[in-house]
Amino acid sequence: MKILHIASFRGNIGDNASHMGLYSILDRLIKYYSLEKIEMRKFYKNYNKKDKKEFDDEFINFINRFDLCIIGGGGFLDYWVPGSQTGATFDIDPSLVRHIKTPTLFASMGCNPQKDLPEGNIDKFERFLSECIDNKKISIALRNDGSVKAIERDFGAEYLEGIVEILDHGFFYSPAEPSLKLLNEQYVAINIVSDQLEMRSSLINLGSRNDYKNELKNVFEFIVMSLGLHILFIPHIYSDLKAISEIVETLEDSFIRSYVNVAPCVQGDAGANFIFSLYKNSEFVIGTRLHSNVCSIAMEKKSIGLAALDRVDYLYRSLEIGHRSIKLGSRFGDKIINVLSNDLYLETGTLDRLRTETIEYYETTIGRL
């Protein structure tokens, strides 16, 4: 079987973990297949190199030469993008969708915009959705990040009849062995960000950025002084280094030198395997980015979701561990400390059931398409 995979392969190691999780599913279900990867970022409006690509007639013909096309995972169906024909990153004339003849999966996709919507984007994306649902060769499987709720809210429950919710592919990923270790000391793995604090979210209710920093400072001091653990900050993309730097500046120099470490910022599959090994070897995780939480939970790590965005909160609630999602509101640091002071044991029954349902979706869908 010849499979085309369109996704982002360099830029965010969470995406790499998701893709490797997808391949573990395919390995389980398909005995022999070849894989061709196309970088989604080459279709972006701000990409201007000679190998820039377009979702046009020529590309539809290219897709139709494969036995299966998988688009995602990632947030490529978030419909906030200005100037897009669909309102989303997947920017195509919706009328071309009907010409896709190859079985095509929009898989483990995010469709939950966290930015203000330009005028007309709802109408554009609704047209795109209708074309996808009408094409029986296309299946849309949204990841468990609240995307189905966004569809229901903005377009109506009737659209969910042609859409399913599955686990993010990262729940099927585990870092390659041997597992790597960066510190000799026991540590907590922490992923913090700066970009998400400016996005549209019902969960952020802070007086100022200094409030955010001070709350985290209290948490870090509790981790070191009360739990006797070190701190390892883990970036997923380069902008996370800015967030880490801003937080570290609030800490005393002696505290930093004695207890604080920062993991390297690396990319690609090898980078993902390295970084998620660091998560795997931690005592517990506090994560802001979606895949810092997805992959930690998948590895059955004790984890707390620092929920800047609704999708992280939904993720935890979908697994019936919503008490471990902490919203960025007043005295959120105390709430984190309270969770840390209690048992973070993960009951895997819900996760096991959802994994089984996701595999069944792939078995059924690949066979049907």
Coordinates of C-alpha atoms in Angstrom, one line a residue:
M1 CA 0.0 0.0 0.0
K2 CA 1.3 3.4 -1.0
I3 CA 0.5 6.0 1.7
L4 CA 0.9 9.8 1.5
H5 CA 1.3 11.6 4.8
I6 CA 0.8 15.4 4.8
A7 CA 1.9 17.0 8.2
S8 CA 4.4 19.1 9.9
F9 CA 7.6 17.1 10.5
R10 CA 10.0 19.8 11.7
G11 CA 9.1 22.6 14.2
N12 CA 7.3 21.1 17.1
I13 CA 8.5 17.8 18.7
G14 CA 4.9 17.2 19.9
D15 CA 3.9 16.8 16.2
N16 CA 6.7 14.2 15.7
A17 CA 5.6 12.2 18.7
S18 CA 2.0 12.2 17.2
H19 CA 3.3 11.0 13.8
M20 CA 5.3 8.2 15.3
G21 CA 2.2 7.2 17.2
L22 CA 0.3 7.1 13.9
Y23 CA 3.0 4.9 12.4
S24 CA 2.7 2.5 15.3
I25 CA -1.0 2.2 14.5
L26 CA -0.3 1.6 10.8
D27 CA 2.3 -1.0 11.6
R28 CA -0.3 -2.9 13.6
L29 CA -2.9 -2.8 10.9
I30 CA -1.1 -2.9 7.6
K31 CA 1.4 -5.6 6.8
Y32 CA 3.2 -3.9 4.0
Y33 CA 3.2 -0.2 3.1
S34 CA 5.4 2.5 1.8
L35 CA 5.2 6.1 3.1
E36 CA 5.9 9.4 1.4
K37 CA 5.9 12.5 3.6
I38 CA 5.0 16.0 2.5
E39 CA 5.8 19.0 4.8
M40 CA 2.6 21.0 5.5
R41 CA 4.6 24.1 6.2
K42 CA 5.5 24.3 2.5
F43 CA 1.9 25.2 1.9
Y44 CA 1.8 28.0 4.4
K45 CA 1.1 31.5 3.0
N46 CA 4.3 32.9 4.6
Y47 CA 6.5 30.2 3.0
N48 CA 8.2 31.7 -0.1
K49 CA 11.0 29.3 -1.1
K50 CA 11.3 27.6 -4.5
D51 CA 9.7 24.4 -3.3
K52 CA 6.5 26.1 -2.1
K53 CA 3.4 24.0 -2.7
E54 CA -0.3 24.7 -3.3
F55 CA -3.4 22.7 -2.7
D56 CA -4.5 23.0 -6.3
D57 CA -5.7 20.7 -9.2
E58 CA -2.2 19.4 -9.7
F59 CA -1.9 18.4 -6.0
I60 CA -5.3 16.7 -6.1
N61 CA -4.0 14.6 -9.0
F62 CA -0.9 13.8 -7.0
I63 CA -3.0 12.6 -4.0
N64 CA -5.0 10.4 -6.3
R65 CA -1.9 8.4 -7.2
F66 CA -1.7 6.9 -3.7
D67 CA -3.7 4.2 -2.1
L68 CA -4.2 6.2 1.1
C69 CA -3.7 9.8 2.1
I70 CA -3.4 10.9 5.8
I71 CA -3.5 14.6 6.7
G72 CA -2.4 15.4 10.2
G73 CA -2.2 15.2 13.1
G74 CA -2.0 18.9 14.1
G75 CA -4.2 21.9 14.3
F76 CA -4.6 22.3 10.6
L77 CA -8.4 22.6 10.8
D78 CA -8.3 25.5 13.3
Y79 CA -10.5 28.0 11.3
W80 CA -8.9 31.3 12.4
V81 CA -6.5 31.8 9.5
P82 CA -6.9 35.1 7.6
G83 CA -7.1 34.9 3.8
S84 CA -7.5 31.1 3.7
Q85 CA -10.1 29.6 1.3
T86 CA -11.3 27.3 4.0
G87 CA -10.6 29.6 7.0
A88 CA -8.0 27.0 8.1
T89 CA -4.3 26.2 7.6
F90 CA -5.4 23.5 5.1
D91 CA -6.0 26.1 2.4
I92 CA -7.9 24.7 -0.6
D93 CA -10.7 25.7 -2.8
P94 CA -13.5 23.7 -1.2
S95 CA -14.9 22.7 -4.7
L96 CA -11.7 20.7 -5.3
V97 CA -12.4 18.4 -2.4
R98 CA -15.0 16.5 -4.4
H99 CA -12.2 15.5 -6.8
I100 CA -10.3 13.5 -4.2
K101 CA -10.6 9.9 -5.2
T102 CA -8.0 8.4 -2.9
P103 CA -9.2 7.3 0.6
T104 CA -8.2 10.3 2.7
L105 CA -8.1 10.7 6.5
F106 CA -8.0 14.1 8.3
A107 CA -6.7 12.3 11.3
S108 CA -5.9 13.4 14.9
M109 CA -6.8 16.9 13.8
G110 CA -7.3 20.0 15.9
C111 CA -10.4 22.1 14.9
N112 CA -10.6 24.4 17.9
P113 CA -9.5 27.9 17.1
Q114 CA -7.7 29.8 19.9
K115 CA -7.6 33.1 18.1
D116 CA -10.3 35.6 17.0
L117 CA -12.1 34.6 13.8
P118 CA -11.8 36.9 10.8
E119 CA -15.1 37.8 9.2
G120 CA -16.3 35.1 6.8
N121 CA -14.3 32.3 8.2
I122 CA -17.3 30.5 9.7
D123 CA -19.0 30.4 6.3
K124 CA -15.8 29.3 4.5
F125 CA -15.1 26.5 6.8
E126 CA -18.7 25.3 6.8
R127 CA -18.6 25.0 3.0
F128 CA -15.3 23.0 3.3
L129 CA -16.8 20.7 6.0
S130 CA -19.9 20.1 3.8
E131 CA -17.7 19.1 0.8
C132 CA -15.6 16.7 3.0
I133 CA -18.7 15.1 4.5
D134 CA -20.3 14.7 1.0
N135 CA -17.1 12.9 -0.3
K136 CA -17.4 9.3 0.9
K137 CA -13.7 8.8 0.3
I138 CA -12.9 11.3 3.1
S139 CA -13.1 10.7 6.9
I140 CA -12.6 13.4 9.5
A141 CA -11.3 12.2 12.9
L142 CA -10.7 15.0 15.4
R143 CA -8.4 14.6 18.4
N144 CA -9.7 14.6 22.0
D145 CA -9.0 18.3 22.5
G146 CA -12.5 19.8 22.4
S147 CA -12.6 20.1 18.7
V148 CA -16.0 18.3 18.5
K149 CA -17.4 20.8 20.9
A150 CA -16.1 23.7 18.7
I151 CA -17.8 22.1 15.7
E152 CA -21.1 21.7 17.6
R153 CA -20.9 25.3 18.9
D154 CA -20.1 27.1 15.7
F155 CA -21.8 24.9 13.0
G156 CA -24.4 22.7 14.7
A157 CA -24.6 19.2 16.0
E158 CA -25.7 17.9 12.6
Y159 CA -22.1 18.2 11.4
L160 CA -20.9 15.8 14.0
E161 CA -22.8 13.0 12.2
G162 CA -19.9 13.0 9.6
I163 CA -17.1 13.4 12.2
V164 CA -15.7 11.2 14.9
E165 CA -13.5 11.9 17.9
I166 CA -10.4 9.7 18.4
L167 CA -7.4 9.8 20.7
D168 CA -4.5 12.0 19.7
H169 CA -2.0 9.9 17.9
G170 CA 0.5 10.8 20.7
F171 CA -1.3 8.3 22.9
F172 CA 0.2 5.5 20.8
Y173 CA 3.8 6.8 21.0
S174 CA 6.6 5.8 23.3
P175 CA 10.2 7.2 23.0
A176 CA 12.7 4.8 21.3
E177 CA 14.8 2.7 23.7
P178 CA 17.2 3.0 25.3
S179 CA 15.5 5.7 27.4
L180 CA 17.9 8.7 27.9
K181 CA 18.6 10.5 31.1
L182 CA 20.0 14.0 31.4
L183 CA 20.2 14.4 35.2
N184 CA 21.4 12.1 38.0
E185 CA 19.0 13.8 40.5
Q186 CA 15.3 13.1 40.6
Y187 CA 13.4 15.9 38.9
V188 CA 10.1 17.3 37.7
A189 CA 9.7 17.9 34.0
I190 CA 8.1 21.3 33.3
N191 CA 6.9 22.7 30.0
I192 CA 5.8 26.3 30.0
V193 CA 5.0 28.6 27.1
S194 CA 4.6 32.3 26.2
D195 CA 2.5 32.3 23.0
Q196 CA -0.6 30.6 24.4
L197 CA -1.0 33.2 27.1
E198 CA -2.0 35.6 24.4
M199 CA -4.5 33.3 22.7
R200 CA -8.3 33.2 23.1
S201 CA -9.1 31.1 26.1
S202 CA -11.9 30.8 28.7
L203 CA -9.3 29.5 31.2
I204 CA -7.0 32.4 31.6
N205 CA -8.1 34.8 34.3
L206 CA -4.9 36.5 35.6
G207 CA -4.4 40.1 36.7
S208 CA -1.0 40.4 34.9
R209 CA 1.9 38.4 33.6
N210 CA 3.7 39.0 36.9
D211 CA 0.9 37.1 38.7
Y212 CA 1.5 34.2 36.4
K213 CA 5.3 34.3 37.1
N214 CA 4.8 34.6 40.9
E215 CA 2.4 31.7 41.0
L216 CA 4.8 29.5 39.2
K217 CA 7.7 30.7 41.4
N218 CA 5.8 29.5 44.4
V219 CA 5.2 26.1 42.8
F220 CA 8.9 25.7 41.9
E221 CA 10.0 26.5 45.5
F222 CA 7.5 23.9 46.8
I223 CA 8.9 21.3 44.4
V224 CA 12.5 21.9 45.6
M225 CA 12.0 22.7 49.3
S226 CA 9.1 20.4 50.2
L227 CA 9.4 17.6 47.7
G228 CA 13.2 17.5 47.4
L229 CA 13.2 17.4 43.6
H230 CA 15.1 19.3 41.0
I231 CA 13.5 21.2 38.1
L232 CA 14.0 20.5 34.4
F233 CA 12.5 22.9 32.0
I234 CA 11.7 21.3 28.6
P235 CA 11.1 23.4 25.5
H236 CA 9.1 22.0 22.5
I237 CA 9.7 24.9 20.2
Y238 CA 12.1 27.8 20.2
S239 CA 9.6 30.3 21.6
D240 CA 9.4 28.1 24.8
L241 CA 13.0 29.2 25.5
K242 CA 11.7 32.8 25.9
A243 CA 9.1 31.6 28.4
I244 CA 11.6 29.6 30.3
S245 CA 14.0 32.6 30.4
E246 CA 11.3 34.9 31.7
I247 CA 10.4 32.6 34.5
V248 CA 14.0 31.8 35.5
E249 CA 14.7 35.5 35.9
T250 CA 12.3 35.5 38.8
L251 CA 14.3 32.9 40.8
E252 CA 17.3 33.6 43.0
D253 CA 20.7 32.9 41.5
S254 CA 21.7 30.3 44.1
F255 CA 18.3 28.5 43.6
I256 CA 19.0 28.4 39.8
R257 CA 22.5 27.1 40.1
S258 CA 21.6 24.4 42.6
Y259 CA 18.2 23.1 41.3
V260 CA 17.3 24.4 37.9
N261 CA 18.2 22.8 34.5
V262 CA 17.0 23.4 30.9
A263 CA 16.8 20.7 28.3
P264 CA 18.1 21.4 24.8
C265 CA 15.7 22.6 22.1
V266 CA 15.9 19.9 19.4
Q267 CA 13.7 18.9 16.4
G268 CA 12.7 16.0 14.3
D269 CA 12.0 12.4 15.3
A270 CA 15.4 12.0 17.0
G271 CA 14.7 15.2 19.0
A272 CA 11.3 14.0 20.0
N273 CA 12.7 10.6 21.2
F274 CA 15.3 12.5 23.3
I275 CA 12.9 15.0 24.8
F276 CA 10.2 12.5 25.6
S277 CA 12.8 10.2 27.2
L278 CA 13.3 13.1 29.6
Y279 CA 9.6 13.2 30.4
K280 CA 9.7 9.4 30.9
N281 CA 12.5 9.6 33.4
S282 CA 10.9 12.4 35.5
E283 CA 9.1 11.9 38.8
F284 CA 6.1 13.9 37.4
V285 CA 5.2 16.4 34.8
I286 CA 3.7 19.9 34.7
G287 CA 2.9 20.6 31.1
T288 CA 1.3 23.4 29.1
R289 CA 1.6 22.2 25.5
L290 CA -0.9 19.6 24.4
H291 CA 1.7 16.9 23.7
S292 CA 3.6 17.4 26.9
N293 CA 0.4 16.2 28.5
V294 CA -0.6 13.6 25.9
C295 CA 2.7 11.8 25.8
S296 CA 3.2 12.0 29.6
I297 CA -0.2 10.4 30.2
A298 CA 0.5 7.8 27.5
M299 CA 3.6 6.8 29.4
E300 CA 1.6 6.7 32.6
K301 CA 3.5 9.5 34.2
K302 CA 2.1 11.5 37.1
S303 CA 1.1 14.7 35.3
I304 CA -0.6 18.0 35.8
G305 CA -2.0 20.0 32.9
L306 CA -1.2 23.7 33.1
A307 CA -4.3 24.6 31.1
A308 CA -3.7 27.9 29.3
L309 CA -6.0 26.7 26.5
D310 CA -9.3 24.9 26.6
R311 CA -7.9 21.9 24.7
V312 CA -5.7 20.8 27.6
D313 CA -8.5 21.0 30.0
Y314 CA -10.8 19.0 27.6
L315 CA -8.0 16.4 27.2
Y316 CA -7.9 15.7 30.9
R317 CA -11.7 15.6 31.3
S318 CA -12.0 13.2 28.3
L319 CA -9.8 10.8 30.3
E320 CA -11.8 11.3 33.5
I321 CA -8.9 12.9 35.3
G322 CA -10.1 16.5 35.1
H323 CA -8.9 17.3 38.7
R324 CA -5.4 17.3 37.3
S325 CA -6.1 20.1 34.9
I326 CA -5.3 23.5 36.5
K327 CA -6.8 26.6 35.0
L328 CA -4.7 29.8 35.0
G329 CA -6.8 31.8 37.4
S330 CA -6.4 33.3 40.8
R331 CA -3.9 31.4 43.1
F332 CA -3.6 28.6 40.5
G333 CA -0.2 27.8 42.1
D334 CA -1.9 26.8 45.3
K335 CA -4.1 24.4 43.3
I336 CA -1.0 22.8 41.7
I337 CA 0.6 22.4 45.1
N338 CA -2.6 20.8 46.4
V339 CA -2.6 18.3 43.6
L340 CA 1.1 17.6 44.1
S341 CA 0.4 16.9 47.8
N342 CA -2.0 14.1 46.9
D343 CA -1.8 10.9 45.0
L344 CA -1.4 11.4 41.2
Y345 CA -2.2 7.8 40.4
L346 CA -3.6 7.3 36.9
E347 CA -6.4 4.9 36.5
T348 CA -5.8 3.6 33.0
G349 CA -9.3 2.1 32.3
T350 CA -10.7 5.0 30.4
L351 CA -7.4 5.4 28.4
D352 CA -7.3 1.7 27.5
R353 CA -10.9 1.8 26.3
L354 CA -10.3 4.9 24.1
R355 CA -7.2 3.3 22.7
T356 CA -9.2 0.3 21.7
E357 CA -11.9 2.5 20.1
T358 CA -9.3 4.5 18.2
I359 CA -7.8 1.3 16.8
E360 CA -11.2 0.1 15.8
Y361 CA -11.9 3.4 14.0
Y362 CA -8.7 2.8 11.9
E363 CA -9.6 -0.8 11.2
T364 CA -13.1 0.1 10.1
T365 CA -12.3 3.2 8.2
I366 CA -9.3 2.0 6.2
G367 CA -11.3 -1.1 5.2
R368 CA -14.4 1.0 4.3
L369 CA -12.6 3.7 2.3

